[in-house]
Tab-separated table of C-alpha atoms in Angstrom:
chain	number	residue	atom	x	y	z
U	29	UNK	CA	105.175	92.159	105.532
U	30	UNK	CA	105.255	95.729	105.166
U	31	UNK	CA	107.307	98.391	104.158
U	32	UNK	CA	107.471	102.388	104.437
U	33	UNK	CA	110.507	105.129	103.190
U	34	UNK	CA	109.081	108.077	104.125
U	35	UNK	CA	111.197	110.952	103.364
U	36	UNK	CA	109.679	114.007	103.818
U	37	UNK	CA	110.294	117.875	105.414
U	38	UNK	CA	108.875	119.663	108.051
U	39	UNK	CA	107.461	123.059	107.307
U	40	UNK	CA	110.671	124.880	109.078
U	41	UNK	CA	112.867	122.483	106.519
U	42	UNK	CA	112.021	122.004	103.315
U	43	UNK	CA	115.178	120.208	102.461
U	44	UNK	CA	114.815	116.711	101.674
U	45	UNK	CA	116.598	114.475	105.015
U	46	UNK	CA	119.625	112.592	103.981
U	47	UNK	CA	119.308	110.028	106.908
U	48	UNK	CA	115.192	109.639	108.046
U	49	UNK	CA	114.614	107.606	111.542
U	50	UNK	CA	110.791	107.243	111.802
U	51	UNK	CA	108.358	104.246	113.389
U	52	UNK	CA	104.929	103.371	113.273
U	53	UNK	CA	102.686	102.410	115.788
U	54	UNK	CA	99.908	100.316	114.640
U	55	UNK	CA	96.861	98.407	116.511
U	56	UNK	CA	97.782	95.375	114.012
U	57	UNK	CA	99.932	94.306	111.117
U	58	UNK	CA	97.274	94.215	107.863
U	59	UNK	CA	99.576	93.886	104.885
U	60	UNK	CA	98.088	93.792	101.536
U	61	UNK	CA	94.899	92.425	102.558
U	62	UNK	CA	96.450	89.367	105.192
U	63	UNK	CA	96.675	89.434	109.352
U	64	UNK	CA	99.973	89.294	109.602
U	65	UNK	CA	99.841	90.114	113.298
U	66	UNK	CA	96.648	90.291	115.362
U	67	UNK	CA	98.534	91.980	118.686
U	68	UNK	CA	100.064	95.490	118.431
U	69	UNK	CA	103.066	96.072	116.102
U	70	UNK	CA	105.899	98.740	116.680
U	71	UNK	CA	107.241	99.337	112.762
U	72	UNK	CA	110.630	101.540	112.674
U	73	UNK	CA	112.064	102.239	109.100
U	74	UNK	CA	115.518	103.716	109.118
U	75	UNK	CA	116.060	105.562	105.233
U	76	UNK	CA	118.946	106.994	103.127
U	77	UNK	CA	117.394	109.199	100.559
U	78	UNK	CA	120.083	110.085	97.626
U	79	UNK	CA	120.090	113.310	95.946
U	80	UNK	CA	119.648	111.380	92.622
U	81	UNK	CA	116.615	109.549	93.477
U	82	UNK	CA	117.908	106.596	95.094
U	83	UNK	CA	116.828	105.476	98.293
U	84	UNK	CA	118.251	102.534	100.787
U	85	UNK	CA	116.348	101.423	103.733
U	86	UNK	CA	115.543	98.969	106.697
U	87	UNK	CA	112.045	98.323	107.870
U	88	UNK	CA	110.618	96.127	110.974
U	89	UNK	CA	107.933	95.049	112.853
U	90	UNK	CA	107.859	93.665	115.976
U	91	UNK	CA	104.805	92.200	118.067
U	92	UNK	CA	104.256	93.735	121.548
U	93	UNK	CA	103.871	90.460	122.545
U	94	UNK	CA	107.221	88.758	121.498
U	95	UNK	CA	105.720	86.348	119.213
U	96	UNK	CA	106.232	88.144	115.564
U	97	UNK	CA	109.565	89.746	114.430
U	98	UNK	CA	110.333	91.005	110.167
U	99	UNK	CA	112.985	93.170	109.199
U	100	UNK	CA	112.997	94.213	105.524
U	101	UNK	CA	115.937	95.230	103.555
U	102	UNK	CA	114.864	97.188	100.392
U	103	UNK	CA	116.106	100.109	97.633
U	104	UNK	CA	114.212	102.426	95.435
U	105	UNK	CA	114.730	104.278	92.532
U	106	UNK	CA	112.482	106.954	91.931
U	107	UNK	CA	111.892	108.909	88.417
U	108	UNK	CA	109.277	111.470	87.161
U	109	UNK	CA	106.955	110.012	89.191
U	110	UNK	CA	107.937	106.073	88.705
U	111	UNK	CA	110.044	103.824	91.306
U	112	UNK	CA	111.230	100.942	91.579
U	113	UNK	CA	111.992	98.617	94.784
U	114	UNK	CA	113.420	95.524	95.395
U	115	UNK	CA	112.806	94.688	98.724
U	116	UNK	CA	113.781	91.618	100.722
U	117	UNK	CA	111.374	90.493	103.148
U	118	UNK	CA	113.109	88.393	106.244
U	119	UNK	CA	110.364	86.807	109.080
U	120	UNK	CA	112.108	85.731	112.041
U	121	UNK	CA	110.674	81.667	112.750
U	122	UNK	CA	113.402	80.253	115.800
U	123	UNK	CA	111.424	77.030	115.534
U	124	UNK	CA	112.294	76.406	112.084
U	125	UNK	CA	115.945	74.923	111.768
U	126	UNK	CA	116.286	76.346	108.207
U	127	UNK	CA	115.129	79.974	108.516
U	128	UNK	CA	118.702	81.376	109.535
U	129	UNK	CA	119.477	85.051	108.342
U	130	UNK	CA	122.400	84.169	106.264
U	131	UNK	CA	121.324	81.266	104.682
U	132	UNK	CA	120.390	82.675	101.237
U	133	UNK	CA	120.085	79.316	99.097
U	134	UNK	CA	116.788	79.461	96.935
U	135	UNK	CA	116.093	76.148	97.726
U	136	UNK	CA	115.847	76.613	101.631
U	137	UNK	CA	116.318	80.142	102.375
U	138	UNK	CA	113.515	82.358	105.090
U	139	UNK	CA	114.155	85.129	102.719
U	140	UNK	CA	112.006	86.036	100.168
U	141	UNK	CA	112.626	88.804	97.337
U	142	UNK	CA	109.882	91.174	95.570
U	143	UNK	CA	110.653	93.212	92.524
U	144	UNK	CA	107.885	95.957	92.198
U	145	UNK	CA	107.339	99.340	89.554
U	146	UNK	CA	105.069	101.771	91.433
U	147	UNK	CA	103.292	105.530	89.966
U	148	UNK	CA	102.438	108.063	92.034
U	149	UNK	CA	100.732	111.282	89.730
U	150	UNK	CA	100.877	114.413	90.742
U	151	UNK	CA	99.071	116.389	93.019
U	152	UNK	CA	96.113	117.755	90.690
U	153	UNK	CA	95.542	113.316	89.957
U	154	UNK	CA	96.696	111.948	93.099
U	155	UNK	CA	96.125	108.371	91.447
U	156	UNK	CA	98.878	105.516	92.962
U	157	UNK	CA	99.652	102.299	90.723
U	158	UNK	CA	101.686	99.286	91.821
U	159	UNK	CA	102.792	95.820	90.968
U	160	UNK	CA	104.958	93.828	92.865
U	161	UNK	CA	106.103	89.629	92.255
U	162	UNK	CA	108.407	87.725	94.119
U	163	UNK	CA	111.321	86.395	92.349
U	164	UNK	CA	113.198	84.691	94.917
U	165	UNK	CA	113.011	82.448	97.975
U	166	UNK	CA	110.155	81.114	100.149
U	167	UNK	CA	107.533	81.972	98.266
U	168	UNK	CA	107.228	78.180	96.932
U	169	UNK	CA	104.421	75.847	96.749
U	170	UNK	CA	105.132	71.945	97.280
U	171	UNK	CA	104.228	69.159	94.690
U	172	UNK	CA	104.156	65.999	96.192
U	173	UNK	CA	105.382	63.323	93.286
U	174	UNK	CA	105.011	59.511	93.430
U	175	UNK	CA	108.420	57.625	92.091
U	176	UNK	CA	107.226	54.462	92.809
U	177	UNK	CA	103.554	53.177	92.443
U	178	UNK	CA	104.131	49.800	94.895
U	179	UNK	CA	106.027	51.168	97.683
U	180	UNK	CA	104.233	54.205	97.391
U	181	UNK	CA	107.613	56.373	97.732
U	182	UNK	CA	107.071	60.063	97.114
U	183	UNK	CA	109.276	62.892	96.747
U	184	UNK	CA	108.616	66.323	97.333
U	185	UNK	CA	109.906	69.212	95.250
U	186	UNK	CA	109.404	73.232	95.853
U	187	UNK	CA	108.604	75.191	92.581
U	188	UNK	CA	108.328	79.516	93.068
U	189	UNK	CA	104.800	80.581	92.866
U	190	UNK	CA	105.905	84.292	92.195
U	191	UNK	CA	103.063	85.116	93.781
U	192	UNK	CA	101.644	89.166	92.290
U	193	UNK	CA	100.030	91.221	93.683
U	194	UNK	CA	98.527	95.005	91.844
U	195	UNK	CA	97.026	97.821	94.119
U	196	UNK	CA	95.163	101.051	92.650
U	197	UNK	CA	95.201	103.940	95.551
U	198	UNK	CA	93.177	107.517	94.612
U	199	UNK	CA	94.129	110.035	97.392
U	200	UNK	CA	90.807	113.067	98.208
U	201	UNK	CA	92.540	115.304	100.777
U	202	UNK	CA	93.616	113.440	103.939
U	203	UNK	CA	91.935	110.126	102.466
U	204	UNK	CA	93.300	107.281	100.687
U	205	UNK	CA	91.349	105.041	98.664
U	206	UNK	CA	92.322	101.662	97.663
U	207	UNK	CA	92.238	98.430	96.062
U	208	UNK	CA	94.532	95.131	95.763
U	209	UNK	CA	93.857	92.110	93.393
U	210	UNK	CA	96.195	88.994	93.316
U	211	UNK	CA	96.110	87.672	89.515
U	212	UNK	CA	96.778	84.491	90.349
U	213	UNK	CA	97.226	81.048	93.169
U	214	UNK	CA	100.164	82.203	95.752
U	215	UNK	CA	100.355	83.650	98.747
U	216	UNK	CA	97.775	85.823	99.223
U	217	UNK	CA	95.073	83.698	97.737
U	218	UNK	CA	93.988	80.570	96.013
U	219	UNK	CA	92.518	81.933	93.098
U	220	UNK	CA	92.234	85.445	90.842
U	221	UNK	CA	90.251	88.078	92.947
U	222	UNK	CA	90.320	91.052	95.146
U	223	UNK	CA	91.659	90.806	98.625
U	224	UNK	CA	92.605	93.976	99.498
U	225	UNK	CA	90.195	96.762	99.462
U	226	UNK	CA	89.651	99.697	101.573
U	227	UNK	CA	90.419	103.061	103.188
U	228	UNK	CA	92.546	105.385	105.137
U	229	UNK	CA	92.429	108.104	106.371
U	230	UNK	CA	94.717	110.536	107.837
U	231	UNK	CA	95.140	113.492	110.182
U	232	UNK	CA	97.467	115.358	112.692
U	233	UNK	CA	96.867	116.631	116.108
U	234	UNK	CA	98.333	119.163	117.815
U	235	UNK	CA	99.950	118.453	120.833
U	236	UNK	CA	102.125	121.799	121.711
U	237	UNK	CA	102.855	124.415	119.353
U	238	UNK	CA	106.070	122.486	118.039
U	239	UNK	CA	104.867	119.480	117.827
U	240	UNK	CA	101.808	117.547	116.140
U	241	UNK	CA	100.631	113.992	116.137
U	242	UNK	CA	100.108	112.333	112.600
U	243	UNK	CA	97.430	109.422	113.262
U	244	UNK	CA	95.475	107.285	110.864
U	245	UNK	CA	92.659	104.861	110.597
U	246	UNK	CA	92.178	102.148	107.887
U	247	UNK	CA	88.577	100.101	107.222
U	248	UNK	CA	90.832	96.886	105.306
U	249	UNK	CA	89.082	94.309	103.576
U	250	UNK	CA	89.482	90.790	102.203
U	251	UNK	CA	86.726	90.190	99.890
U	252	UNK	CA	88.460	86.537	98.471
U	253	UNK	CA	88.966	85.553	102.106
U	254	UNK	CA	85.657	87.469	103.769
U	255	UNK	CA	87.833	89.260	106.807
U	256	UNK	CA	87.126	93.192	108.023
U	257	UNK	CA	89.988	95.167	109.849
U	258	UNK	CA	89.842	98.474	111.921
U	259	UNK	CA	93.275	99.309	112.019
U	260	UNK	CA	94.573	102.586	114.022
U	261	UNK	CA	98.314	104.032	114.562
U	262	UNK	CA	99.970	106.820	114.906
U	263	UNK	CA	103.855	107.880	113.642
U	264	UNK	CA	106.942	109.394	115.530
């Protein structure tokens, strides 16, 4: 789960795009530290940006291979260098009876809803903060409870884990430095620890006079889970 507004002007317009149609293509889907996708990914993100600050978006990724399919629904508000984004991650699952679109009951729903505050300084301290929970949906965690000791009956209930997650990013130039630690049990580990740690880094190439090629490599690691990523892609 992934997602990207990128709202930005070429050097002929320096206007800010009302409606931005961009995808990604990436090797694999790393998010925050987990192999979401080991095949190929094609990620298109289709953005409103506001005059005021507000932005309204839908991001997807789809395997190359059929086999992997998110589309996120999110919206941004962006201040003096602060935003915040509510996004609401959807993962496609046909085999699973429950995980329909429209079924948005906490207690059964495919959907699952983050509330994260971000800072991005300015460009003499490039520095990038983050925190992001999930508040709502299938984030949950099963506890298996025994109502009768003779028959051995159980009954199962689903409690949130509003799983967290906190990522520090230091941009040199064309390279991104980063770090992710989860504070606590959920979803992207089973304990307090780092498992997202790396770098990217970024450059265009020049294909014809009008047109360059922005491309980018990441070295990803998962210290808490011991897994190494080379991830390449390129944007259109």
């Amino acid at each position: 789960m992934m997602l990207m507004c990128v709202i930005t002007a070429s050097a002929q317009d320096e206007k800010k795009k009302i409606l931005d149609v961009n995808a990604d293509f990436m090797s694999r889907f790393i998010w925050r530290g987990m192999n979401v996708s080991h095949v190929p990914n094609i990620q298109p993100n289709l953005c409103y940006n506001s005059s005021f600050g507000l932005k309204v978006g839908a991001w997807a990724s789809a395997a190359v291979t059929g086999d992997y399919a998110e589309v996120d629904l999110y919206g941004a508000y962006s201040l003096k260098g602060f935003s915040l984004t509510v996004t609401d991650y959807f993962i496609a699952d046909e085999t699973k009876e429950f995980n329909k679109y429209f079924n948005c009951k906490n207690e059964s729903t495919g959907h699952m809803v983050e509330a994260a505050l971000a800072y991005d300084g300015p460009e003499k301290f490039p520095i990038h903060l983050m925190a992001g929970t999930f508040v709502y949906g299938a984030d949950k965690t099963a506890d298996v409870i025994v109502i009768d000791t003779v028959t051995s009956d159980t009954t199962t209930t689903f409690k949130n884990q509003y799983s967290t997650y906190f990522e520090l990013g230091y941009t040199v130039r064309n390279v991104n430095i980063f770090v992710g630690i989860t504070p606590q049990k959920g979803m992207y580990g089973n304990t307090f620890g780092v498992v997202n740690a790396g770098i990217t880094a970024k450059r265009d190439i020049r294909i014809t006079d009008k047109f360059t090629l922005p491309v980018q490599a990441s070295l990803i690691t998962n210290p808490q889970k011991g897994n190494i990523y080379l991830v390449f892609g390129f944007s259109l």
